[in-house]
Amino acid sequence: MWGIIATWRMAVEGITKASEMLKNGEDSGDAIEKAIKEVEDFPYYKSVGFGGLPNEEMIVELDAAYMDGDTFDLGAVAAIKDFKNPISIARRLSKEKVNNLLVGEGAEKFASKEGFERKNMLTDRAKIHYKNRLKEIKDLEIKPYSGHDTVGMVCLDANGKMTSATSTSGLFMKKSGRVGDSPISGSGFYVDSEVGGASATGLGEDLMKGCVSYEVVRLMKEGMHPQKACEKVVNDFDLELKKRRKKAGDMSLVAMNNKGEWGVSTNIEGFSFAVATENEEPTVYLTKNINGKCMHEVASNEWLDNYMKTRMAKLVEL
Ligand code: SD4
């Protein structure tokens, strides 16, 4: 059995390419890296890689991580600037014995030394978003901007090897140096090939409070189905946050176990995700949390068309 699951509609082109590789018996690490790179390289996704939205100083700082579920090797970069594919740098770092998570300048030095491709990641379109946002901002509370999302994936290859990976520009208008959950093991991602893996998107500051990805894997290890595990983690932690802090940030999780069974849950409206397995063509779903149960519905063609149209619509400066 092979399979791959990812947060948000934007991942579907990537997981389609990855599924071709997995079908041919290729490695889970290669497939997930390919899938994430597709999202990083597409300029119209304003939350990952090239075209990602900048911080409050109009600088694009990116976070990414990679984990191998066979060896527990993990590598991550945080607040890295001007490199084309943060995921590849994260994967490269996962091969090191120490120095697995590098931030800012240190990450850039490493990437440069290793010959990774440099690129100015700030697009003209992202600049317009930035300028418009400055005009719009009245209260300065930053939140996961609508459509501003992390790509997080879990992948299983035909040999049973599992991987998990994330890539994001983090929160729009974040402070310089701010790091979210995405490059943090256990929060933004976690995977164990003997069990399964999970990945998160939403408000990093809250996701990190619950180590949510690890928690899903832990529950799957106790025998819980990925769907149940995702629902339990989101529902329980959402309640816990509301009890202690009066509110809970956006929280969405995707997971797959080592049999290729998958699960998804969310505490927001309109969470989309993409999945492909040996038994299922690449498919985009929308999910809704109805009284703690998440119902998944295949996205309509109309929804899919509209998604691309709005992503690529002409953007005017306010
Ligand atoms: C972060 N979790 O940096 C990311 C952002 C995100 O939907 O996923 N937004 O906090």
Coordinates of C-alpha atoms and ligand atoms in Angstrom, one line a residue:
M1 CA 0.0 0.0 0.0
W2 CA 1.2 3.6 -0.7
G3 CA -0.5 6.9 0.0
I4 CA 0.0 10.6 0.5
I5 CA -2.2 13.2 2.3
A6 CA -1.7 16.9 2.5
T7 CA -3.3 20.1 4.0
W8 CA -5.2 22.4 1.6
R9 CA -6.3 22.3 -2.0
M10 CA -3.0 23.8 -3.1
A11 CA -1.2 20.5 -2.5
V12 CA -3.1 18.5 -5.1
E13 CA -0.7 19.1 -8.1
G14 CA 2.2 18.1 -5.9
I15 CA 0.5 15.0 -4.5
T16 CA -0.5 14.0 -8.1
K17 CA 3.2 14.0 -9.1
A18 CA 4.1 12.2 -5.9
S19 CA 1.5 9.6 -6.5
E20 CA 3.0 8.8 -9.9
M21 CA 6.4 8.2 -8.2
L22 CA 4.8 6.1 -5.4
K23 CA 3.0 4.0 -8.0
N24 CA 6.5 3.2 -9.5
G25 CA 7.7 2.1 -6.2
E26 CA 9.8 5.2 -5.5
D27 CA 10.9 6.4 -2.1
S28 CA 8.6 8.2 0.3
G29 CA 11.3 10.9 1.0
D30 CA 11.7 11.6 -2.7
A31 CA 8.0 11.7 -3.3
I32 CA 7.2 14.1 -0.4
E33 CA 10.0 16.4 -1.3
K34 CA 8.8 16.6 -4.9
A35 CA 5.2 17.3 -3.8
I36 CA 6.3 20.1 -1.4
K37 CA 8.5 21.7 -4.0
E38 CA 5.6 21.9 -6.4
V39 CA 3.8 24.0 -3.9
E40 CA 6.8 26.1 -3.0
D41 CA 7.5 26.9 -6.7
F42 CA 4.0 28.0 -7.6
P43 CA 3.9 31.8 -7.4
Y44 CA 0.2 32.2 -6.8
Y45 CA 0.1 30.3 -3.5
K46 CA 0.7 33.1 -1.1
S47 CA 1.6 31.1 2.0
V48 CA 4.4 28.8 0.9
G49 CA 7.7 29.4 -0.9
F50 CA 7.9 31.7 -3.8
G51 CA 5.2 34.3 -3.6
G52 CA 4.7 33.7 0.1
L53 CA 3.5 36.7 2.0
P54 CA 6.1 38.7 3.9
N55 CA 6.6 39.7 7.6
E56 CA 5.9 43.1 8.9
E57 CA 9.1 44.4 7.4
M58 CA 8.1 43.1 4.0
I59 CA 10.7 40.4 4.2
V60 CA 9.7 36.8 3.3
E61 CA 10.9 34.4 6.0
L62 CA 10.2 30.7 5.4
D63 CA 9.9 27.7 7.7
A64 CA 10.1 24.0 6.5
A65 CA 10.7 20.6 8.0
Y66 CA 11.3 17.0 6.9
M67 CA 11.1 13.8 9.0
D68 CA 11.9 10.2 8.1
G69 CA 9.6 7.8 10.0
D70 CA 12.1 4.8 9.7
T71 CA 15.1 6.5 11.3
F72 CA 13.4 9.5 13.1
D73 CA 15.9 11.6 11.2
L74 CA 14.6 15.1 11.2
G75 CA 15.7 18.4 9.7
A76 CA 14.2 21.9 9.7
V77 CA 14.9 25.5 8.8
A78 CA 13.2 28.5 10.3
A79 CA 13.0 32.1 9.3
I80 CA 15.2 31.5 6.2
K81 CA 15.3 34.1 3.5
D82 CA 16.1 34.0 -0.2
F83 CA 16.2 30.3 -0.9
K84 CA 14.1 28.6 -3.6
N85 CA 13.2 25.3 -1.8
P86 CA 13.4 25.3 2.0
I87 CA 12.1 21.8 2.0
S88 CA 15.2 20.5 0.3
I89 CA 17.4 22.3 2.8
A90 CA 15.4 20.8 5.6
R91 CA 15.7 17.3 4.1
R92 CA 19.5 17.8 3.7
L93 CA 19.7 18.8 7.3
S94 CA 17.9 15.6 8.4
K95 CA 21.0 13.7 7.3
E96 CA 23.3 15.5 9.8
K97 CA 24.0 13.9 13.2
V98 CA 23.7 17.2 15.0
N99 CA 22.6 20.8 13.9
N100 CA 19.3 19.6 12.5
L101 CA 17.3 22.7 13.0
L102 CA 18.9 25.9 11.8
V103 CA 17.4 29.4 11.9
G104 CA 17.9 32.6 9.9
E105 CA 21.4 33.5 9.0
G106 CA 22.8 30.2 10.1
A107 CA 20.4 28.3 7.9
E108 CA 21.2 30.6 5.0
K109 CA 25.0 30.0 5.4
F110 CA 24.4 26.3 5.5
A111 CA 22.2 26.3 2.4
S112 CA 24.7 28.5 0.6
K113 CA 27.6 26.3 1.4
E114 CA 25.7 23.2 0.3
G115 CA 24.9 24.9 -3.1
F116 CA 21.1 25.3 -2.7
E117 CA 19.6 27.7 -5.2
R118 CA 19.1 31.3 -4.1
K119 CA 16.1 33.2 -5.1
N120 CA 14.4 36.4 -4.2
M121 CA 11.2 35.0 -2.8
L122 CA 9.2 38.3 -2.6
T123 CA 7.0 38.7 -5.7
D124 CA 5.4 41.9 -6.9
R125 CA 2.0 40.3 -6.2
A126 CA 3.1 39.7 -2.5
K127 CA 4.2 43.3 -2.3
I128 CA 0.7 44.4 -3.3
H129 CA -0.8 42.1 -0.7
Y130 CA 1.5 43.7 1.8
K131 CA 0.7 47.2 0.9
N132 CA -3.0 46.6 0.8
R133 CA -2.8 44.9 4.2
L134 CA -1.0 47.9 5.7
K135 CA -3.9 50.0 4.6
E136 CA -6.5 47.5 5.9
I137 CA -5.1 46.9 9.3
K138 CA -7.0 48.6 12.0
D139 CA -6.3 46.4 14.9
L140 CA -3.0 44.7 14.8
E141 CA -4.0 41.2 15.8
I142 CA -2.5 38.8 13.3
K143 CA -4.2 35.5 12.5
P144 CA -3.9 32.9 9.8
Y145 CA -5.0 35.1 7.0
S146 CA -7.8 33.6 5.0
G147 CA -6.2 31.3 2.4
H148 CA -2.9 31.7 4.1
D149 CA -1.9 28.3 4.9
T150 CA 0.9 25.9 5.5
V151 CA 1.4 22.8 3.3
G152 CA 1.9 19.8 5.5
M153 CA 2.0 16.2 4.3
V154 CA 2.4 12.6 5.3
C155 CA 3.6 10.0 2.8
L156 CA 3.7 6.2 2.8
D157 CA 5.6 4.3 0.1
A158 CA 5.2 0.7 -1.1
N159 CA 8.1 -0.4 1.1
G160 CA 6.3 0.9 4.2
K161 CA 8.6 3.9 4.7
M162 CA 6.8 6.9 5.9
T163 CA 7.8 10.6 5.9
S164 CA 6.3 13.9 6.9
A165 CA 7.1 17.4 5.7
T166 CA 5.9 21.0 6.0
S167 CA 6.7 24.3 4.3
T168 CA 5.3 27.8 5.0
S169 CA 5.8 31.5 5.0
G170 CA 4.1 31.5 8.4
L171 CA 1.8 34.2 9.4
F172 CA 1.4 37.2 7.2
M173 CA 2.7 40.3 9.0
K174 CA 4.5 38.3 11.6
K175 CA 7.4 39.8 13.5
S176 CA 10.8 39.3 12.0
G177 CA 12.2 36.1 13.5
R178 CA 8.8 34.7 14.5
V179 CA 8.7 30.9 14.1
G180 CA 5.5 28.9 14.1
D181 CA 4.7 25.2 14.6
S182 CA 5.7 24.1 11.1
P183 CA 9.4 23.4 11.7
I184 CA 8.8 22.1 15.2
S185 CA 8.8 18.4 15.6
G186 CA 5.6 17.1 17.3
S187 CA 3.7 20.3 16.6
G188 CA 3.7 20.9 12.9
F189 CA 4.6 17.3 11.9
Y190 CA 5.5 13.9 13.3
V191 CA 5.9 10.5 11.7
D192 CA 6.8 6.9 12.8
S193 CA 6.8 4.3 10.1
E194 CA 5.7 1.7 12.6
V195 CA 2.5 3.7 13.3
G196 CA 1.8 6.6 11.0
G197 CA 2.2 10.4 10.7
A198 CA 0.4 13.7 11.1
S199 CA 0.8 17.3 10.1
A200 CA -0.9 20.5 11.2
T201 CA -1.9 23.9 9.9
G202 CA -3.5 26.9 11.7
L203 CA -2.3 29.2 14.4
G204 CA 1.2 28.0 15.2
E205 CA 1.2 29.6 18.6
D206 CA -1.7 27.4 19.7
L207 CA -0.7 24.3 17.8
M208 CA 2.6 24.3 19.6
K209 CA 0.8 24.4 23.0
G210 CA -0.7 20.9 22.3
C211 CA 2.1 19.1 20.4
V212 CA -0.8 18.1 18.2
S213 CA 0.9 16.1 15.5
Y214 CA 2.7 13.9 18.1
E215 CA -0.5 13.5 20.0
V216 CA -2.3 12.1 16.9
V217 CA 0.6 9.6 16.3
R218 CA 0.5 8.6 19.9
L219 CA -3.2 7.8 19.7
M220 CA -2.7 5.9 16.5
K221 CA 0.0 3.9 18.2
E222 CA -2.6 2.9 20.8
G223 CA -4.7 1.5 17.9
M224 CA -6.9 4.5 17.1
H225 CA -8.0 5.0 13.5
P226 CA -6.4 8.2 12.0
Q227 CA -9.9 9.8 11.6
K228 CA -10.8 9.2 15.3
A229 CA -7.3 10.3 16.4
C230 CA -7.5 13.6 14.5
E231 CA -11.0 14.4 15.8
K232 CA -10.0 13.6 19.4
V233 CA -7.0 15.8 19.3
V234 CA -8.7 18.8 17.6
N235 CA -11.9 18.6 19.7
D236 CA -10.2 18.0 23.0
F237 CA -7.5 20.7 22.6
D238 CA -9.9 23.2 21.2
L239 CA -12.0 22.8 24.3
E240 CA -9.0 22.9 26.6
L241 CA -7.8 26.1 25.0
K242 CA -11.2 27.7 25.3
K243 CA -11.4 26.6 29.0
R244 CA -8.0 28.1 29.9
R245 CA -7.6 31.0 27.5
K246 CA -11.2 31.8 26.4
K247 CA -10.4 31.1 22.7
A248 CA -8.7 28.6 20.5
G249 CA -6.8 29.5 17.3
D250 CA -7.4 27.8 13.9
M251 CA -6.4 24.1 14.0
S252 CA -6.5 21.5 11.3
L253 CA -4.8 18.2 11.1
V254 CA -4.2 15.5 8.5
A255 CA -2.9 12.0 9.3
M256 CA -2.2 8.7 7.7
N257 CA -1.3 5.4 9.3
N258 CA 1.1 2.8 7.9
K259 CA -1.8 0.9 6.3
G260 CA -2.7 4.0 4.2
E261 CA -5.8 4.7 6.2
W262 CA -6.2 8.5 6.7
G263 CA -8.0 11.0 8.8
V264 CA -8.6 14.8 8.9
S265 CA -10.1 17.2 11.4
T266 CA -10.5 20.9 11.9
N267 CA -12.1 23.5 14.0
I268 CA -12.6 26.0 11.2
E269 CA -15.0 26.3 8.3
G270 CA -13.8 25.4 4.8
F271 CA -10.7 23.4 5.5
S272 CA -9.6 21.6 2.3
F273 CA -7.2 18.8 1.9
A274 CA -5.8 16.5 -0.8
V275 CA -5.2 12.7 -0.7
A276 CA -4.1 10.0 -3.0
T277 CA -3.6 6.3 -2.3
E278 CA -3.2 3.1 -4.1
N279 CA -7.0 2.9 -4.0
E280 CA -7.9 6.5 -4.6
E281 CA -7.0 8.9 -7.4
P282 CA -5.7 12.3 -6.2
T283 CA -8.8 14.0 -4.7
V284 CA -9.6 17.3 -3.1
Y285 CA -12.0 17.2 -0.1
L286 CA -13.6 19.9 2.0
T287 CA -14.3 19.1 5.6
K288 CA -16.7 20.3 8.2
N289 CA -16.8 19.7 11.9
I290 CA -20.3 18.9 12.9
N291 CA -20.6 18.5 16.7
G292 CA -17.1 17.0 16.9
K293 CA -17.4 14.7 13.8
C294 CA -15.6 15.7 10.7
M295 CA -17.5 15.1 7.5
H296 CA -15.5 15.1 4.2
E297 CA -17.0 16.0 0.9
V298 CA -15.3 15.8 -2.5
A299 CA -14.8 19.3 -3.8
S300 CA -17.1 20.2 -6.7
N301 CA -15.6 21.3 -10.1
E302 CA -17.2 24.6 -9.5
W303 CA -15.4 25.0 -6.2
L304 CA -12.1 23.9 -7.8
D305 CA -12.4 26.3 -10.7
N306 CA -13.3 29.2 -8.4
Y307 CA -10.3 28.4 -6.2
M308 CA -7.9 28.8 -9.0
K309 CA -9.6 31.9 -10.4
T310 CA -9.5 33.7 -7.1
R311 CA -5.8 32.7 -6.5
M312 CA -4.9 34.1 -9.9
A313 CA -7.3 37.0 -10.1
K314 CA -5.8 40.4 -11.0
L315 CA -4.7 42.2 -7.9
V316 CA -5.0 45.9 -7.6
E317 CA -3.3 48.2 -5.1
L318 CA -5.9 49.8 -2.9
Ligands
SD4_1 C1 2.3 29.1 11.4 N1 0.9 27.1 11.2 O1 3.4 29.5 11.0 C2 1.6 28.1 10.4 C3 0.6 29.0 9.6 C4 -0.5 28.3 9.0 O2 -2.7 28.4 8.2 O3 -0.6 27.1 8.9 N2 -1.6 29.0 8.6 O4 1.8 29.3 12.5

